[in-house]
XYZ file of C-alpha atoms in Angstrom:
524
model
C 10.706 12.201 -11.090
C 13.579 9.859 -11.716
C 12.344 7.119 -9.851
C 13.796 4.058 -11.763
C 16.920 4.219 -14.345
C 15.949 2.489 -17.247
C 12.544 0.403 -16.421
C 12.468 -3.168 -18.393
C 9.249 -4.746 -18.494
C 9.486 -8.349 -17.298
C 6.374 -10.778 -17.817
C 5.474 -13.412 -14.113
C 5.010 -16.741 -15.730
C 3.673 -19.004 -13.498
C 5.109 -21.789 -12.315
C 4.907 -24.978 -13.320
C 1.993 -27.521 -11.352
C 1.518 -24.549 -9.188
C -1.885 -23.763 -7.449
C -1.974 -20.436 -9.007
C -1.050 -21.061 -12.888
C -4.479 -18.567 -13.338
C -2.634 -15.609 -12.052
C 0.074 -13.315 -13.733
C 1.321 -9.738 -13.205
C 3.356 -7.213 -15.613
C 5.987 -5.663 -13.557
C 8.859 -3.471 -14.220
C 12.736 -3.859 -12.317
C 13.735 -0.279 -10.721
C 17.393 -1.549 -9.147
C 20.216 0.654 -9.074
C 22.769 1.051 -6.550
C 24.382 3.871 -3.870
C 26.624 3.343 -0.699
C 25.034 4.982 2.024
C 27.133 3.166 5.257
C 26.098 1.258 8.174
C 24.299 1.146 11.210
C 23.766 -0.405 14.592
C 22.112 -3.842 14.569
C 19.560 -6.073 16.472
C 19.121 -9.263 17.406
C 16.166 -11.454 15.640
C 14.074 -13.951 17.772
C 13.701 -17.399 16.432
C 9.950 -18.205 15.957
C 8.472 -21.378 17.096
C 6.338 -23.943 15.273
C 2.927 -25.409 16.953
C 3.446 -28.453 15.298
C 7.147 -29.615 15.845
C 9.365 -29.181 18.350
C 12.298 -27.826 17.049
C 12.699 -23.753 16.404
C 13.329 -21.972 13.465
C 16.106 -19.178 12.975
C 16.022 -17.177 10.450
C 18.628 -17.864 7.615
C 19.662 -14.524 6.498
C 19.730 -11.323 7.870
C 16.283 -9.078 6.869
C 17.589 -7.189 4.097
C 15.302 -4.345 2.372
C 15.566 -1.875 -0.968
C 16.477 1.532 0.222
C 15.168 3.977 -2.693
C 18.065 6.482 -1.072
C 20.483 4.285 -2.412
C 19.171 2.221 -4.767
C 20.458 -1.277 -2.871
C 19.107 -3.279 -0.748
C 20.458 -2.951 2.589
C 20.317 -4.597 5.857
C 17.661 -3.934 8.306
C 19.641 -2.720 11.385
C 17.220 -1.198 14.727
C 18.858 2.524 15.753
C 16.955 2.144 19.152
C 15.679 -0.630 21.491
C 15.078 -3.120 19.127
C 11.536 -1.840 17.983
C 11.275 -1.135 14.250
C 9.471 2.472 14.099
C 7.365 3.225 10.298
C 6.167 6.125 9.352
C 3.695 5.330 6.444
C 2.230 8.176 3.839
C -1.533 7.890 4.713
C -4.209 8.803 2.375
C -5.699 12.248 1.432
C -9.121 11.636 2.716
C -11.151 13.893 0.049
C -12.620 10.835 -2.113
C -12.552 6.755 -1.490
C -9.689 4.858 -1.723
C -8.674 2.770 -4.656
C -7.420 -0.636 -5.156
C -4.388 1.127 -5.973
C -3.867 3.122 -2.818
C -4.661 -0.447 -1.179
C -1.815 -1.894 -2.608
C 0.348 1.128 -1.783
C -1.138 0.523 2.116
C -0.514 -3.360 1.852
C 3.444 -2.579 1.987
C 3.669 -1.598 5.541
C 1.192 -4.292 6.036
C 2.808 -6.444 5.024
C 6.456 -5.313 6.171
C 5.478 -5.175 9.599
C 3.739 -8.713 9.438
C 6.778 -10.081 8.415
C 9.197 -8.227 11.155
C 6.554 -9.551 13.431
C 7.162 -13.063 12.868
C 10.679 -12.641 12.559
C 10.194 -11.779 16.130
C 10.921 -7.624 16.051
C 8.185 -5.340 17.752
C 6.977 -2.551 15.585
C 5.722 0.542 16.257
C 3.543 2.268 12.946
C 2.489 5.425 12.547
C 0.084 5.933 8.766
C -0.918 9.604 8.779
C -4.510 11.193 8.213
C -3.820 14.125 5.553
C -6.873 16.162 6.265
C -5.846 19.366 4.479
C -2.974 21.400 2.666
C -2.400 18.473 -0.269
C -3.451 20.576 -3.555
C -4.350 19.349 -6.744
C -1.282 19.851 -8.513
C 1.237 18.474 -5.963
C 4.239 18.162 -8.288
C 3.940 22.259 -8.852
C 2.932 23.548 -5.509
C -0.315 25.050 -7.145
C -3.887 24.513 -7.609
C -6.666 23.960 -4.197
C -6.846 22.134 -1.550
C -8.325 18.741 -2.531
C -10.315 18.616 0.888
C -12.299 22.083 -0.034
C -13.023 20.758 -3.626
C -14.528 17.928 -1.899
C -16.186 20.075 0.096
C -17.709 22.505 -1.553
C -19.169 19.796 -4.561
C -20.462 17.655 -2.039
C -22.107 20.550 0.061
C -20.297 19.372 3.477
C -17.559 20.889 5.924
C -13.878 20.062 5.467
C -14.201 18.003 8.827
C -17.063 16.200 7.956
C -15.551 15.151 4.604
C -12.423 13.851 6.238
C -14.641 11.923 9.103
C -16.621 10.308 6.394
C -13.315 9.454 4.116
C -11.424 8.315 6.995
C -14.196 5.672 7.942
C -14.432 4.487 4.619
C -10.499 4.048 4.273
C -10.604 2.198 7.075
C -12.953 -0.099 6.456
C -12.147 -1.091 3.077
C -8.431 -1.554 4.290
C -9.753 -4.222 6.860
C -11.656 -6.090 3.876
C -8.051 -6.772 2.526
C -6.497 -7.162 6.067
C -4.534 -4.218 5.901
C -4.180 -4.204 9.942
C -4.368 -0.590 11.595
C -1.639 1.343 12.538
C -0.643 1.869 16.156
C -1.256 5.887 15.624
C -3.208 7.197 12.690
C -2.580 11.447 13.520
C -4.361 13.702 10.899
C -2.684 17.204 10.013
C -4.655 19.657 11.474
C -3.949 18.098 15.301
C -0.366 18.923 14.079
C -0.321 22.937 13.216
C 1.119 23.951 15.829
C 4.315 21.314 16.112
C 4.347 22.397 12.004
C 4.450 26.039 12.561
C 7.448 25.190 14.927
C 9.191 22.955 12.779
C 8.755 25.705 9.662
C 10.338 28.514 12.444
C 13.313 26.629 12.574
C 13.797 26.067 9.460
C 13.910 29.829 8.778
C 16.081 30.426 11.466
C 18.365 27.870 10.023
C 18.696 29.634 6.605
C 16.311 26.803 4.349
C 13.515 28.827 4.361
C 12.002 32.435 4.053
C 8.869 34.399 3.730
C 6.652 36.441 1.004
C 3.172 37.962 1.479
C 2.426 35.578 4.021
C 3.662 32.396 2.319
C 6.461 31.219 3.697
C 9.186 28.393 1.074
C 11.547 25.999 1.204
C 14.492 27.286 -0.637
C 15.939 24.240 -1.951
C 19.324 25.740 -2.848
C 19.815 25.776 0.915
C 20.123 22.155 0.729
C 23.151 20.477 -0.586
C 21.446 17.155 -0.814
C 18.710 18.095 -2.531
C 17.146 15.925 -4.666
C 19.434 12.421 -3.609
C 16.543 10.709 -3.132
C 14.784 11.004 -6.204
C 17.424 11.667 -8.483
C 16.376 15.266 -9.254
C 18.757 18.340 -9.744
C 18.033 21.792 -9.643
C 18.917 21.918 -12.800
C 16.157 19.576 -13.848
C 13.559 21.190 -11.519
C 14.174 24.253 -13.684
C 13.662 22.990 -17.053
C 10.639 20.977 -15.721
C 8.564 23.984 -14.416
C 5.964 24.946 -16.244
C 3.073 26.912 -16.304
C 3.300 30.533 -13.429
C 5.556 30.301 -10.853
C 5.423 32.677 -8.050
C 7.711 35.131 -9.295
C 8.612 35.668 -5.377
C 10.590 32.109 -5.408
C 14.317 32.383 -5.447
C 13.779 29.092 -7.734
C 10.866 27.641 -9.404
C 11.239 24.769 -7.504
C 10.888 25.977 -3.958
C 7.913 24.288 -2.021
C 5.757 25.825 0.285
C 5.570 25.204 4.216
C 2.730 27.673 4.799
C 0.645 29.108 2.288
C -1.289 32.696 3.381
C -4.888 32.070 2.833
C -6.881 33.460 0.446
C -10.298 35.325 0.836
C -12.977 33.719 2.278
C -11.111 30.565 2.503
C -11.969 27.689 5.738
C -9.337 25.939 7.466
C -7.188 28.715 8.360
C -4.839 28.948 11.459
C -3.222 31.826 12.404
C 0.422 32.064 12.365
C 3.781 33.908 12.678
C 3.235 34.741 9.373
C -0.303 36.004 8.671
C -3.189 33.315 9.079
C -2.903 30.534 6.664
C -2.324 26.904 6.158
C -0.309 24.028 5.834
C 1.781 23.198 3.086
C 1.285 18.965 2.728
C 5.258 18.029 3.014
C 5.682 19.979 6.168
C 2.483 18.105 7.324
C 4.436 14.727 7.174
C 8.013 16.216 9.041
C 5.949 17.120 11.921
C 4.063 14.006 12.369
C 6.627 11.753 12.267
C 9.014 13.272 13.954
C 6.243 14.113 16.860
C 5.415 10.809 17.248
C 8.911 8.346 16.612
C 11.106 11.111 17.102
C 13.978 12.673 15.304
C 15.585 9.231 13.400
C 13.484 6.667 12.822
C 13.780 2.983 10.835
C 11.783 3.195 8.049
C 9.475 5.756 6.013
C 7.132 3.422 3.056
C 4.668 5.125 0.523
C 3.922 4.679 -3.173
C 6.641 5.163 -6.072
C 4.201 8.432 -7.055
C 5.393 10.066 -3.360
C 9.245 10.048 -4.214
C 9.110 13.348 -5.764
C 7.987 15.442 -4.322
C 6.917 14.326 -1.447
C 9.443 12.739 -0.095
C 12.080 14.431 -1.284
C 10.759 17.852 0.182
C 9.731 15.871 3.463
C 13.793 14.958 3.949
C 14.531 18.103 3.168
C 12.312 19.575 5.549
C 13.494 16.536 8.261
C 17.438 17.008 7.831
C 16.886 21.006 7.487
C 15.901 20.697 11.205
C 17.725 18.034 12.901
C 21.018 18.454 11.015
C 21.186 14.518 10.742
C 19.471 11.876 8.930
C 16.115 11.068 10.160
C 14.908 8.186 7.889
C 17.240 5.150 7.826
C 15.556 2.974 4.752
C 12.862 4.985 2.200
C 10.522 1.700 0.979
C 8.260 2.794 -1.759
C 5.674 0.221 -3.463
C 4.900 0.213 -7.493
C 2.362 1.512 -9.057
C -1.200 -0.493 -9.975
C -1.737 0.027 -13.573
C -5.075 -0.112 -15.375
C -5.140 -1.244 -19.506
C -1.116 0.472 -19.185
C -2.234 3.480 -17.134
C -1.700 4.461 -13.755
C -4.763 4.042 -11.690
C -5.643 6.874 -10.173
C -8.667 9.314 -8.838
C -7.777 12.285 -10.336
C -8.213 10.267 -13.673
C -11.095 8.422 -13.251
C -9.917 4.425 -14.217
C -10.062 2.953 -10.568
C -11.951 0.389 -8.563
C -13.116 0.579 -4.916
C -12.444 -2.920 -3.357
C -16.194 -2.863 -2.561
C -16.849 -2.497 -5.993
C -14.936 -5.865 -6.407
C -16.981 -7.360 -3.681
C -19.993 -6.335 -5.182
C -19.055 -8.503 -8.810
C -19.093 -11.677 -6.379
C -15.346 -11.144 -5.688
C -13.591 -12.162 -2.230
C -11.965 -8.675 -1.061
C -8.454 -11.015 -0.270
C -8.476 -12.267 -3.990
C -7.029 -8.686 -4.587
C -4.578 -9.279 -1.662
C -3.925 -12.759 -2.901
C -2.947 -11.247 -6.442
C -0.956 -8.330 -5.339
C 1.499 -11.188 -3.452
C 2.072 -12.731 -7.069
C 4.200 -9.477 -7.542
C 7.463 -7.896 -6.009
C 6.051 -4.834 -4.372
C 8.403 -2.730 -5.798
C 7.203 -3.824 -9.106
C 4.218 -1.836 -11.247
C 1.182 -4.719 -11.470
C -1.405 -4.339 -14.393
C -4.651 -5.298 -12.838
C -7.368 -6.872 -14.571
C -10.557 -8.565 -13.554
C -9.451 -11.814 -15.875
C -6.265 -12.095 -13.297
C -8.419 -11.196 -10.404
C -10.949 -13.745 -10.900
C -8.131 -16.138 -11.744
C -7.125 -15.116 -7.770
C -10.467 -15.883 -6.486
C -10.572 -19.123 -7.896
C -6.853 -20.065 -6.577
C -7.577 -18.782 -3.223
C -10.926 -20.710 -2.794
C -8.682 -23.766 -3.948
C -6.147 -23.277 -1.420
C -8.923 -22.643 1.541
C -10.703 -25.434 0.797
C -7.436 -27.927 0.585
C -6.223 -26.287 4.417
C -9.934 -26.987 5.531
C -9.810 -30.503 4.046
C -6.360 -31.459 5.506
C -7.028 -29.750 8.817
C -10.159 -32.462 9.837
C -8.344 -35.443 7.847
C -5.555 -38.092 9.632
C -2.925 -37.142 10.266
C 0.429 -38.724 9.996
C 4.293 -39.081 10.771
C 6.034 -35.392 10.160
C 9.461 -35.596 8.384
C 10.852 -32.565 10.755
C 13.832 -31.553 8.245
C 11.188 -31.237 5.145
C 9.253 -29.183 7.669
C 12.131 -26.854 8.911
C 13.506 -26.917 5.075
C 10.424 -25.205 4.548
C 10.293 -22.931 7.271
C 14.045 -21.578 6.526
C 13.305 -21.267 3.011
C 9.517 -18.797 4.023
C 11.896 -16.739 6.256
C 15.007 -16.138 3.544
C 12.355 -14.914 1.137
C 10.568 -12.491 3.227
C 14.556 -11.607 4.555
C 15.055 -11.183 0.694
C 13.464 -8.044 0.535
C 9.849 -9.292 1.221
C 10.253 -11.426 -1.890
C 6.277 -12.739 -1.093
C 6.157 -13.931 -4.961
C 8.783 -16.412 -3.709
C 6.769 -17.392 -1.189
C 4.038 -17.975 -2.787
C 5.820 -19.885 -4.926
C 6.806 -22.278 -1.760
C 2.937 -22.383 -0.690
C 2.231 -24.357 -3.867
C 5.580 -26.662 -3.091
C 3.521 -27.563 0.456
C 0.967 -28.209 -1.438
C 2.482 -31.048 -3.628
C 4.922 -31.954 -1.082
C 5.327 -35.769 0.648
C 4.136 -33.781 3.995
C 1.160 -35.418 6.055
C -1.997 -33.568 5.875
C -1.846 -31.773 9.477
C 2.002 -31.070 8.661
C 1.066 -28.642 5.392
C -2.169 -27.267 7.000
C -0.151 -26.003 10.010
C 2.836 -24.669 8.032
C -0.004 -22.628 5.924
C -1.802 -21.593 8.825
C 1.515 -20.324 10.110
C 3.014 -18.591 7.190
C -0.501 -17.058 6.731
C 0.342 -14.495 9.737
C 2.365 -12.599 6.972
C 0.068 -13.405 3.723
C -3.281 -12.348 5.367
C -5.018 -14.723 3.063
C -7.446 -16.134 6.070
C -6.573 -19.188 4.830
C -8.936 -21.141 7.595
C -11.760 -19.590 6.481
C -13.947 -21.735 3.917
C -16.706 -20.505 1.930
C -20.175 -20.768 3.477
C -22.439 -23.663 1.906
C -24.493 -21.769 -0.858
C -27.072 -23.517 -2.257
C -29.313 -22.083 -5.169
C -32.745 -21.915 -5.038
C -34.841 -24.190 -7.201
C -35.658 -23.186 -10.240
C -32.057 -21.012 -10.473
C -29.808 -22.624 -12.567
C -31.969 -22.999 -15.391
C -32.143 -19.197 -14.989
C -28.986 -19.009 -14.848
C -28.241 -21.262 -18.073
C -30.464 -19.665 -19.944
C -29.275 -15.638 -19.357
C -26.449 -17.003 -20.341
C -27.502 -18.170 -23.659
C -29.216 -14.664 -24.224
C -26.490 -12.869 -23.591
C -24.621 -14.690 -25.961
C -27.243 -14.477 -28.021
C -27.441 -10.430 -27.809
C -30.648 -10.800 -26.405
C -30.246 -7.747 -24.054
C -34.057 -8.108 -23.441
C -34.393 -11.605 -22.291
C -31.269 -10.897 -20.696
C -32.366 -8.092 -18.365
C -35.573 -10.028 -17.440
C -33.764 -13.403 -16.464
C -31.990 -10.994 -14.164
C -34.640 -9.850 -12.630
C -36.583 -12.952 -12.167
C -32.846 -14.144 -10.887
C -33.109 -11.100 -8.052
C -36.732 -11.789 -7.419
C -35.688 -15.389 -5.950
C -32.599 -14.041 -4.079
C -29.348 -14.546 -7.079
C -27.691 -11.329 -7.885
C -25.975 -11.230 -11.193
C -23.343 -9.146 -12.250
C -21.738 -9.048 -15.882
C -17.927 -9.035 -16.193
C -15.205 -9.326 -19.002
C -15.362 -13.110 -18.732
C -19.487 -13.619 -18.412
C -21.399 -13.689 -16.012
C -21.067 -14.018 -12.180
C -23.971 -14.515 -9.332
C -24.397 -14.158 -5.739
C -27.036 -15.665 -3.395
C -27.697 -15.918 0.459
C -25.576 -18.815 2.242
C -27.669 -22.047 3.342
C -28.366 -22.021 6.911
């Protein structure tokens, strides 16, 4: 994949008196730049404030990085002024990670911010619930959902039911709200079945044994999106290639099953399954028709994903289906890219379960351009928690305290400023940045506790919730105190003990990087 020309490294410094000096993110730049032409437009609605009068219209039109061209473009509505997404869903053969939460927390938060720039949105995030294999890039390998399967003794279905609940409630611990239609492939076969007749009708694909390709020298635009060339898919194959292909890198649309294999339809073809880009095509096409705004996923689903997907798309129609491609960067772990093929990942309940608040990941992911890479640690992370807490308990504070006279043109300077950096393509480390200017602003209390409140309907911080009143019991922090001189001490023994006695009265402590956190009932 040629994703970004020429990555730089660039280090977040934080800002100076700001609320969240604690919290810093490595990030790379991935700008370059392509004409692509122009489109119809729609009108934005000004949104109101609850605690002035006056209405505020947004600045700047809403302009967003298309990967197809490598600029940012303006956000234009092809059809009734509803914004339709179509957002790469997870593979639901293992828990998510923080990483694939981030990826999810685009469309989140794109649609959050359309919202209160007064469009309606329509989202579709797809359910892949078979066909995605474990080498992806190479068209080879088995299905991730029968791995799952078979080491975890359970049916295909029941491994996706189980996944699926589990994505979806660890996406609502970092507000990630759901998606207006969340289709999983195997409803689709037959609309993907039709979609892959077409395409062999229309000279971009053929069939072998069963298995029927994409034959990517059918399409002249192949590889625009990522960068690729055929020339470059052919020096980067390695390992067997069906010898069948007309080129090595042809994808497959429906696979002929093997012996003995589950989840198999039948077909034109011979029975078999999906392959996973054709999956994607027929979903989003089925459900927000044949052109639609705006298609988001991760900078790992450029190639080939999505490059095979508008292949597939364009192959069909004969026109361009997806006006802007959005794809979010990468969450890195100690420089590597977290992932659960390899192992170095963290469930967000994992986080929760160290003492963490599930939004101090959200809170740190806004301290970074999406399109950026982020290296997490749990130094930054706690660094979040703290700053969030901060800000909570300051909106709590200045929500119950007098109030006094609003200077209205501070207020709407504000407000104008929020709006051109979300129209800035969702530039949310901007507006952070302007959350910690309300904070030392000249503003009466009420006046920055509403604006926050406000602006919070695109953060998702839950900034008017305040930590319940937690009172140890007696006899705890001299527990406490103590554990924490043993560990210090490398007294592993004393140490374990002072944890249980800790547990036994209702603390639980976990050990992290930077000592020692603990967790007890709230006071009622």
């Amino acid at each position: 994949m040629n994703f970004a020309e020429g990555p730089h490294s660039v280090e977040v410094a934080a800002r100076k008196g700001s609320a969240f000096a604690e919290v810093g993110a490595q990030v790379v730049d991935e700008d370059a730049a392509v004409d692509v032409g122009d489109r119809g437009r729609g009108a934005l609605q000004p949104v109101r404030s609850h605690y002035c009068e006056h209405r505020f219209d947004l600045m700047a039109a809403l302009r967003l990085y298309n990967t197809l061209s490598r600029q940012k473009e303006e956000l234009r509505p092809l059809r009734d002024g509803v914004i339709r997404i179509y957002s790469c869903g997870p593979t639901v053969y293992r828990f998510v990670h923080i990483g694939n939460l981030r990826t999810f927390m685009l469309p989140d938060l794109l649609r959050r911010t359309l919202e209160y720039l007064g469009y309606r949105t329509e989202q579709v995030m797809n359910i892949t619930d078979v066909g995605h294999l474990t080498d992806d890039t190479f068209d080879r390998g088995e299905d991730k959902m029968l791995v799952a399967a078979r080491l975890e003794s359970k049916s295909p279905e029941e491994i996706a039911a189980y996944y699926t609940q589990a994505f979806m409630e660890d996406a609502a611990l970092v507000n990630i709200r759901p998606a207006d239609h969340n289709p999983r492939a195997t409803q689709y076969i037959a609309q993907m079945i039709e979609l892959i007749e077409k395409l062999i009708g229309g000279g971009h694909a053929y069939e072998v044994g069963g298995t029927v390709y994409y034959d990517i020298g059918s399409f002249a635009a192949y590889g625009r999106l990522s960068r690729n060339t055929t020339d470059k898919l052919l020096a980067g194959s390695r390992g067997e290639v069906d010898p069948r292909k007309r080129h090595p890198g042809d994808f497959t649309l429906w696979k002929a099953a093997g012996e003995h294999r589950v989840q198999v339809w039948p077909s034109p073809w011979g029975p078999g399954f999906p392959g996973w880009h054709i999956e994607c095509s027929a979903m989003s096409m089925s459900l927000l028709g044949t052109t639609f705004d705006i298609h988001t996923g991760g900078a790992d689903n450029v190639f080939p994903h999505h490059e095979a997907e508008l292949a597939q798309s364009e192959g069909v129609t004969g026109h361009r289906v997806v006006n802007l491609w959005l794809h979010g960067g990468l969450l890195m772990l100690a420089g590597a890219r977290m992932a659960k093929s390899a192992g170095n990942f963290f469930r967000v309940t994992e986080l929760v379960d160290q003492g963490f608040d599930p939004l101090a990941f959200r809170y740190l992911a806004l301290q970074a351009k999406y399109r950026t890479k982020l290296n997490f640690s749990i130094e930054g992370l706690a660094g979040a928690d703290r700053a969030l807490a901060q800000l909570r308990q300051r909106v709590a504070e200045w929500s119950s305290g007098a109030d006094g006279a609003s200077d209205d043109q501070e207020v709407e300077g504000f407000e104008a400023r929020f709006q051109a950096a979300l129209a800035d393509d969702l530039d949310l480390p901007a507006a952070m940045a302007l959350v910690s200017e309300v904070i030392h602003s000249s503003l009466p209390a009420g006046g920055k506790a509403e604006l926050l409140r406000r602006w919070d309907r695109v953060l998702g911080l839950d900034l008017e919730r305040v930590a319940p009143n937690v009172e140890l019991p007696a006899g705890a922090p001299a527990l406490l105190e103590a554990r924490e001189k043993a560990r210090a001490a490398r007294d592993f023994e004393t140490s374990d003990r002072l944890r249980d006695e800790l547990a036994a009265i209702g603390v639980a402590v976990t050990d992290t990087a930077e000592g020692q956190r603990w967790k007890a009932a709230p006071h009622k």
